[in-house]
Amino acid sequence: MHRFFVPPESISQGLVTFDAALAHQLRNVLRMRPGEQVTALDDSGWEYLVELTSLEPDRALGCVCGQNPSQGEPRLRLTLYQSMLKGDRFEWVLQKGTELGVSAFVPVLSRRSVVRDAGRMEKRRPRWERILREAAEQSRRGRLPQLAVPVSFDAACRESVRVHDLSLIPWEDAGTGSLLDALRALDAPPKSVALLIGPEGGFEREEVMLARRQEIGVVTLGPRILRAETAALASVAIVMSELGEMGAGR
Ligand code: SAM
């Protein structure tokens, strides 16, 4: 069944109003007709079964005929502090991270980040938010992942430890101590985890030392050097799987 995130205010007293863009998609692209059903999500974690009642060129209407908590939303809050990447790699991380259950993405300007112009990045925000929305609809998420404004590496370190139960920085020169070891060393499963991933050129040693001083766990992802986007998604998958967000697990 087709799923669409809609602004919360468009669901009121059992009626749903789909704006012109969605009306066009429902009517002209999906060729849907009154009486057919879609799922509407208002980013609350709930999802609504909606029966379409009218499809006009500039808006569509439906009535709510059921609602359930969304099953696709993880309990774990995982924030990915991703150093900015060149080209469409950052967008690829947004899409795949959403599918894997990332709750928030924070673009990080680390010292070796090639992409550094925060203003130019902000211009890409509408495109990035569309990628997040489409990936969340496709993967049956119940909420839209948040996309923060770009921060410096130092700010990322300070914020991550302040708001997460566990913060980890994968570093190819970490030597020992795997990501899995760090997760299993805890007395109880964390409710929130932060992952800090470097840019194409990696973190500078000073950055890793700063993270360590902030009690961010430095971990290895094994002996192979992963591309940043690979490291991001491998780390997210390990955390989500180990903490029971991908079927079995704790
Ligand atoms: N500095 C490396 C080089 O020159 O080839 C590349 C860094 S890698 C492309 C980008 C990021 O992925 C790193 O900053 C780190 O966060 C993560 N990463 C890649 N391989 C890793 C590994 N084996 N263990 C831990 N982190 C890794």
CSV table of C-alpha atoms and ligand atoms in Angstrom, one decimal:
chain,number,residue,atom,x,y,z
A,1,MET,CA,0.0,0.0,0.0
A,2,HIS,CA,1.3,3.4,-0.9
A,3,ARG,CA,2.5,5.5,2.1
A,4,PHE,CA,2.9,9.3,2.3
A,5,PHE,CA,4.1,11.6,5.0
A,6,VAL,CA,1.8,14.5,5.3
A,7,PRO,CA,1.9,17.7,7.4
A,8,PRO,CA,0.3,16.9,10.8
A,9,GLU,CA,-2.2,19.7,10.3
A,10,SER,CA,-3.6,18.0,7.2
A,11,ILE,CA,-5.1,15.2,9.4
A,12,SER,CA,-8.0,16.6,11.3
A,13,GLN,CA,-11.1,15.1,12.8
A,14,GLY,CA,-10.8,11.9,10.8
A,15,LEU,CA,-10.3,13.7,7.5
A,16,VAL,CA,-7.1,14.0,5.5
A,17,THR,CA,-6.3,16.6,2.9
A,18,PHE,CA,-3.5,15.9,0.4
A,19,ASP,CA,-1.9,18.9,-1.1
A,20,ALA,CA,-1.6,19.6,-4.9
A,21,ALA,CA,1.7,17.7,-5.3
A,22,LEU,CA,0.4,14.6,-3.6
A,23,ALA,CA,-3.0,14.9,-5.4
A,24,HIS,CA,-1.2,14.9,-8.7
A,25,GLN,CA,0.8,11.8,-7.7
A,26,LEU,CA,-2.3,10.0,-6.5
A,27,ARG,CA,-4.5,10.9,-9.4
A,28,ASN,CA,-2.2,11.2,-12.4
A,29,VAL,CA,0.9,9.1,-11.5
A,30,LEU,CA,-0.6,6.3,-9.5
A,31,ARG,CA,-4.0,6.6,-11.2
A,32,MET,CA,-5.8,6.0,-7.9
A,33,ARG,CA,-9.6,6.5,-7.6
A,34,PRO,CA,-12.0,7.3,-4.8
A,35,GLY,CA,-12.6,4.2,-2.6
A,36,GLU,CA,-8.9,3.1,-2.8
A,37,GLN,CA,-6.8,3.2,0.3
A,38,VAL,CA,-3.4,4.6,1.2
A,39,THR,CA,-1.4,5.0,4.4
A,40,ALA,CA,-0.8,8.5,5.7
A,41,LEU,CA,1.9,9.3,8.3
A,42,ASP,CA,2.1,12.6,10.3
A,43,ASP,CA,5.6,12.0,11.7
A,44,SER,CA,4.2,11.1,15.1
A,45,GLY,CA,5.0,7.4,14.9
A,46,TRP,CA,1.4,6.6,14.1
A,47,GLU,CA,0.2,5.6,10.7
A,48,TYR,CA,-3.4,6.1,9.4
A,49,LEU,CA,-5.3,3.9,7.0
A,50,VAL,CA,-7.0,6.4,4.6
A,51,GLU,CA,-9.8,5.8,2.1
A,52,LEU,CA,-9.7,8.3,-0.7
A,53,THR,CA,-12.9,10.2,-1.2
A,54,SER,CA,-12.1,12.7,-3.8
A,55,LEU,CA,-9.2,13.4,-6.2
A,56,GLU,CA,-9.2,16.9,-7.7
A,57,PRO,CA,-6.3,18.4,-9.7
A,58,ASP,CA,-5.2,20.6,-6.9
A,59,ARG,CA,-6.1,18.5,-3.8
A,60,ALA,CA,-7.2,15.1,-2.7
A,61,LEU,CA,-9.3,14.2,0.3
A,62,GLY,CA,-9.7,11.0,2.3
A,63,CYS,CA,-11.2,9.7,5.5
A,64,VAL,CA,-9.2,7.9,8.3
A,65,CYS,CA,-10.6,4.3,8.6
A,66,GLY,CA,-7.9,3.0,11.0
A,67,GLN,CA,-4.7,3.9,12.8
A,68,ASN,CA,-1.8,1.9,14.2
A,69,PRO,CA,1.6,2.6,15.7
A,70,SER,CA,4.1,2.3,12.9
A,71,GLN,CA,6.1,-1.0,13.1
A,72,GLY,CA,9.0,0.4,11.1
A,73,GLU,CA,10.2,2.9,13.6
A,74,PRO,CA,13.2,1.7,15.7
A,75,ARG,CA,13.1,2.0,19.5
A,76,LEU,CA,16.8,2.9,19.4
A,77,ARG,CA,17.7,6.5,18.6
A,78,LEU,CA,20.8,6.4,16.4
A,79,THR,CA,22.4,9.7,15.3
A,80,LEU,CA,24.9,9.6,12.5
A,81,TYR,CA,27.5,12.4,12.6
A,82,GLN,CA,28.7,12.1,9.0
A,83,SER,CA,31.6,14.2,7.8
A,84,MET,CA,30.6,15.9,4.6
A,85,LEU,CA,31.4,13.8,1.5
A,86,LYS,CA,31.8,14.7,-2.1
A,87,GLY,CA,29.2,14.3,-4.8
A,88,ASP,CA,26.2,12.1,-4.2
A,89,ARG,CA,27.9,10.0,-1.6
A,90,PHE,CA,26.4,12.0,1.3
A,91,GLU,CA,23.0,11.5,-0.3
A,92,TRP,CA,23.6,7.8,-0.6
A,93,VAL,CA,24.3,7.7,3.2
A,94,LEU,CA,21.1,9.7,3.8
A,95,GLN,CA,19.0,7.2,1.8
A,96,LYS,CA,20.6,4.0,3.1
A,97,GLY,CA,20.9,5.2,6.7
A,98,THR,CA,17.1,6.0,6.6
A,99,GLU,CA,16.3,2.5,5.5
A,100,LEU,CA,18.5,1.1,8.2
A,101,GLY,CA,16.8,3.2,10.9
A,102,VAL,CA,18.9,6.2,11.6
A,103,SER,CA,16.9,8.8,13.5
A,104,ALA,CA,19.0,11.9,12.8
A,105,PHE,CA,21.8,12.9,10.5
A,106,VAL,CA,24.3,15.6,11.4
A,107,PRO,CA,26.6,16.8,8.6
A,108,VAL,CA,30.1,17.4,10.1
A,109,LEU,CA,32.8,19.7,8.8
A,110,SER,CA,35.9,17.8,9.9
A,111,ARG,CA,39.4,19.0,9.1
A,112,ARG,CA,39.8,16.9,6.0
A,113,SER,CA,36.3,17.4,4.7
A,114,VAL,CA,36.6,18.6,1.1
A,115,VAL,CA,33.1,19.9,1.1
A,116,ARG,CA,33.1,22.8,3.5
A,117,ASP,CA,30.7,25.5,2.3
A,118,ALA,CA,27.8,25.3,4.8
A,119,GLY,CA,25.8,27.8,2.8
A,120,ARG,CA,26.1,25.7,-0.3
A,121,MET,CA,25.0,22.6,1.7
A,122,GLU,CA,22.0,24.5,3.0
A,123,LYS,CA,20.9,25.0,-0.6
A,124,ARG,CA,20.8,21.2,-1.0
A,125,ARG,CA,18.6,20.8,2.0
A,126,PRO,CA,15.3,20.6,0.1
A,127,ARG,CA,16.8,17.8,-2.1
A,128,TRP,CA,18.2,16.0,1.0
A,129,GLU,CA,14.9,16.2,2.8
A,130,ARG,CA,13.1,14.8,-0.2
A,131,ILE,CA,15.6,11.9,-0.2
A,132,LEU,CA,14.9,11.3,3.5
A,133,ARG,CA,11.1,11.4,3.0
A,134,GLU,CA,11.1,9.1,0.0
A,135,ALA,CA,13.4,6.6,1.8
A,136,ALA,CA,11.3,6.7,4.9
A,137,GLU,CA,8.1,6.1,2.9
A,138,GLN,CA,9.7,3.2,1.0
A,139,SER,CA,11.2,1.6,4.1
A,140,ARG,CA,8.0,2.0,6.1
A,141,ARG,CA,9.5,4.2,8.7
A,142,GLY,CA,7.0,5.9,11.1
A,143,ARG,CA,9.0,9.1,11.5
A,144,LEU,CA,11.1,11.2,9.2
A,145,PRO,CA,14.8,11.2,10.2
A,146,GLN,CA,16.0,14.7,11.2
A,147,LEU,CA,18.6,16.5,9.2
A,148,ALA,CA,20.6,18.9,11.4
A,149,VAL,CA,22.6,21.9,10.2
A,150,PRO,CA,26.3,21.3,9.6
A,151,VAL,CA,28.5,21.4,12.7
A,152,SER,CA,32.2,21.5,13.3
A,153,PHE,CA,33.9,18.3,14.5
A,154,ASP,CA,34.5,19.7,17.9
A,155,ALA,CA,30.8,20.6,18.3
A,156,ALA,CA,29.8,17.2,17.0
A,157,CYS,CA,31.9,15.6,19.8
A,158,ARG,CA,30.5,17.8,22.5
A,159,GLU,CA,26.9,17.3,21.4
A,160,SER,CA,27.1,13.6,20.8
A,161,VAL,CA,28.2,12.8,24.4
A,162,ARG,CA,25.8,15.2,25.8
A,163,VAL,CA,22.7,13.7,24.3
A,164,HIS,CA,23.5,10.0,23.7
A,165,ASP,CA,24.0,7.1,26.1
A,166,LEU,CA,26.9,5.9,23.9
A,167,SER,CA,29.1,7.7,21.4
A,168,LEU,CA,31.5,5.9,19.1
A,169,ILE,CA,34.1,7.0,16.5
A,170,PRO,CA,35.3,4.3,14.1
A,171,TRP,CA,38.9,4.9,13.2
A,172,GLU,CA,41.0,2.8,10.8
A,173,ASP,CA,44.0,3.2,13.1
A,174,ALA,CA,42.2,2.1,16.2
A,175,GLY,CA,43.9,-1.2,16.2
A,176,THR,CA,41.9,-3.2,18.7
A,177,GLY,CA,38.4,-2.8,20.2
A,178,SER,CA,35.6,-3.5,17.7
A,179,LEU,CA,32.3,-1.7,17.5
A,180,LEU,CA,30.7,-4.9,18.6
A,181,ASP,CA,32.9,-5.1,21.7
A,182,ALA,CA,31.9,-1.5,22.6
A,183,LEU,CA,28.2,-2.4,22.4
A,184,ARG,CA,28.6,-5.6,24.4
A,185,ALA,CA,30.7,-4.0,27.1
A,186,LEU,CA,27.7,-2.0,28.4
A,187,ASP,CA,25.7,-3.2,31.4
A,188,ALA,CA,22.4,-2.4,29.7
A,189,PRO,CA,21.5,-1.7,26.1
A,190,PRO,CA,21.8,2.0,25.3
A,191,LYS,CA,18.6,3.9,24.3
A,192,SER,CA,20.6,6.3,22.1
A,193,VAL,CA,23.8,5.9,20.2
A,194,ALA,CA,26.0,8.4,18.2
A,195,LEU,CA,28.4,7.3,15.4
A,196,LEU,CA,31.0,9.7,14.1
A,197,ILE,CA,32.3,8.9,10.6
A,198,GLY,CA,35.1,10.6,8.9
A,199,PRO,CA,35.4,12.1,5.3
A,200,GLU,CA,37.2,10.5,2.4
A,201,GLY,CA,40.5,11.5,3.8
A,202,GLY,CA,39.7,10.2,7.3
A,203,PHE,CA,40.0,11.9,10.7
A,204,GLU,CA,43.2,13.5,11.8
A,205,ARG,CA,44.9,11.9,14.8
A,206,GLU,CA,44.2,15.1,16.8
A,207,GLU,CA,40.5,14.8,16.1
A,208,VAL,CA,40.5,11.2,17.3
A,209,MET,CA,42.4,12.2,20.4
A,210,LEU,CA,39.9,15.0,21.1
A,211,ALA,CA,37.0,12.6,20.7
A,212,ARG,CA,38.7,10.1,23.1
A,213,ARG,CA,39.2,13.0,25.7
A,214,GLN,CA,35.4,13.5,25.4
A,215,GLU,CA,34.9,9.8,26.3
A,216,ILE,CA,33.8,8.9,22.8
A,217,GLY,CA,34.7,5.3,22.2
A,218,VAL,CA,37.4,4.8,19.5
A,219,VAL,CA,36.6,1.5,17.7
A,220,THR,CA,37.9,-0.5,14.7
A,221,LEU,CA,35.8,-1.9,11.9
A,222,GLY,CA,38.5,-4.4,11.1
A,223,PRO,CA,41.7,-4.5,9.0
A,224,ARG,CA,40.2,-3.3,5.7
A,225,ILE,CA,40.0,0.4,4.9
A,226,LEU,CA,36.3,1.1,4.2
A,227,ARG,CA,35.1,4.1,2.1
A,228,ALA,CA,33.4,6.6,4.4
A,229,GLU,CA,29.9,5.7,3.1
A,230,THR,CA,30.7,2.0,3.6
A,231,ALA,CA,31.9,2.6,7.1
A,232,ALA,CA,28.8,4.7,7.9
A,233,LEU,CA,26.4,2.0,6.8
A,234,ALA,CA,28.3,-0.9,8.2
A,235,SER,CA,28.5,0.8,11.6
A,236,VAL,CA,24.8,1.6,11.5
A,237,ALA,CA,23.9,-2.0,10.5
A,238,ILE,CA,26.1,-3.5,13.3
A,239,VAL,CA,24.5,-1.2,15.9
A,240,MET,CA,20.9,-1.8,14.7
A,241,SER,CA,21.4,-5.5,14.5
A,242,GLU,CA,23.2,-6.0,17.8
A,243,LEU,CA,20.5,-3.9,19.6
A,244,GLY,CA,17.7,-5.9,18.2
A,245,GLU,CA,16.4,-3.5,15.5
A,246,MET,CA,16.9,-6.0,12.6
A,247,GLY,CA,15.0,-9.0,13.8
A,248,ALA,CA,16.9,-11.1,16.5
A,249,GLY,CA,19.5,-9.6,18.8
A,250,ARG,CA,19.3,-8.2,22.3
B,1,SAM,N1,42.2,7.6,6.1
B,1,SAM,C1,41.8,6.5,5.2
B,1,SAM,C2,42.7,6.5,3.9
B,1,SAM,O1,43.5,7.3,3.8
B,1,SAM,O2,42.4,5.6,3.1
B,1,SAM,C3,40.4,6.6,4.7
B,1,SAM,C4,39.4,7.0,5.8
B,1,SAM,S1,38.0,6.2,5.5
B,1,SAM,C5,37.7,6.4,3.7
B,1,SAM,C6,36.7,7.3,6.1
B,1,SAM,C7,36.2,6.9,7.5
B,1,SAM,O3,35.7,5.6,7.5
B,1,SAM,C8,37.2,7.0,8.5
B,1,SAM,O4,37.4,8.3,9.0
B,1,SAM,C9,36.6,6.1,9.6
B,1,SAM,O5,35.6,6.8,10.3
B,1,SAM,C10,35.9,5.0,8.8
B,1,SAM,N2,36.7,3.8,8.6
B,1,SAM,C11,37.1,3.3,7.4
B,1,SAM,N3,37.7,2.1,7.5
B,1,SAM,C12,37.7,1.9,8.9
B,1,SAM,C13,38.2,0.8,9.7
B,1,SAM,N4,38.8,-0.3,9.2
B,1,SAM,N5,38.0,0.9,11.0
B,1,SAM,C14,37.4,2.0,11.6
B,1,SAM,N6,36.9,3.0,10.9
B,1,SAM,C15,37.1,2.9,9.5
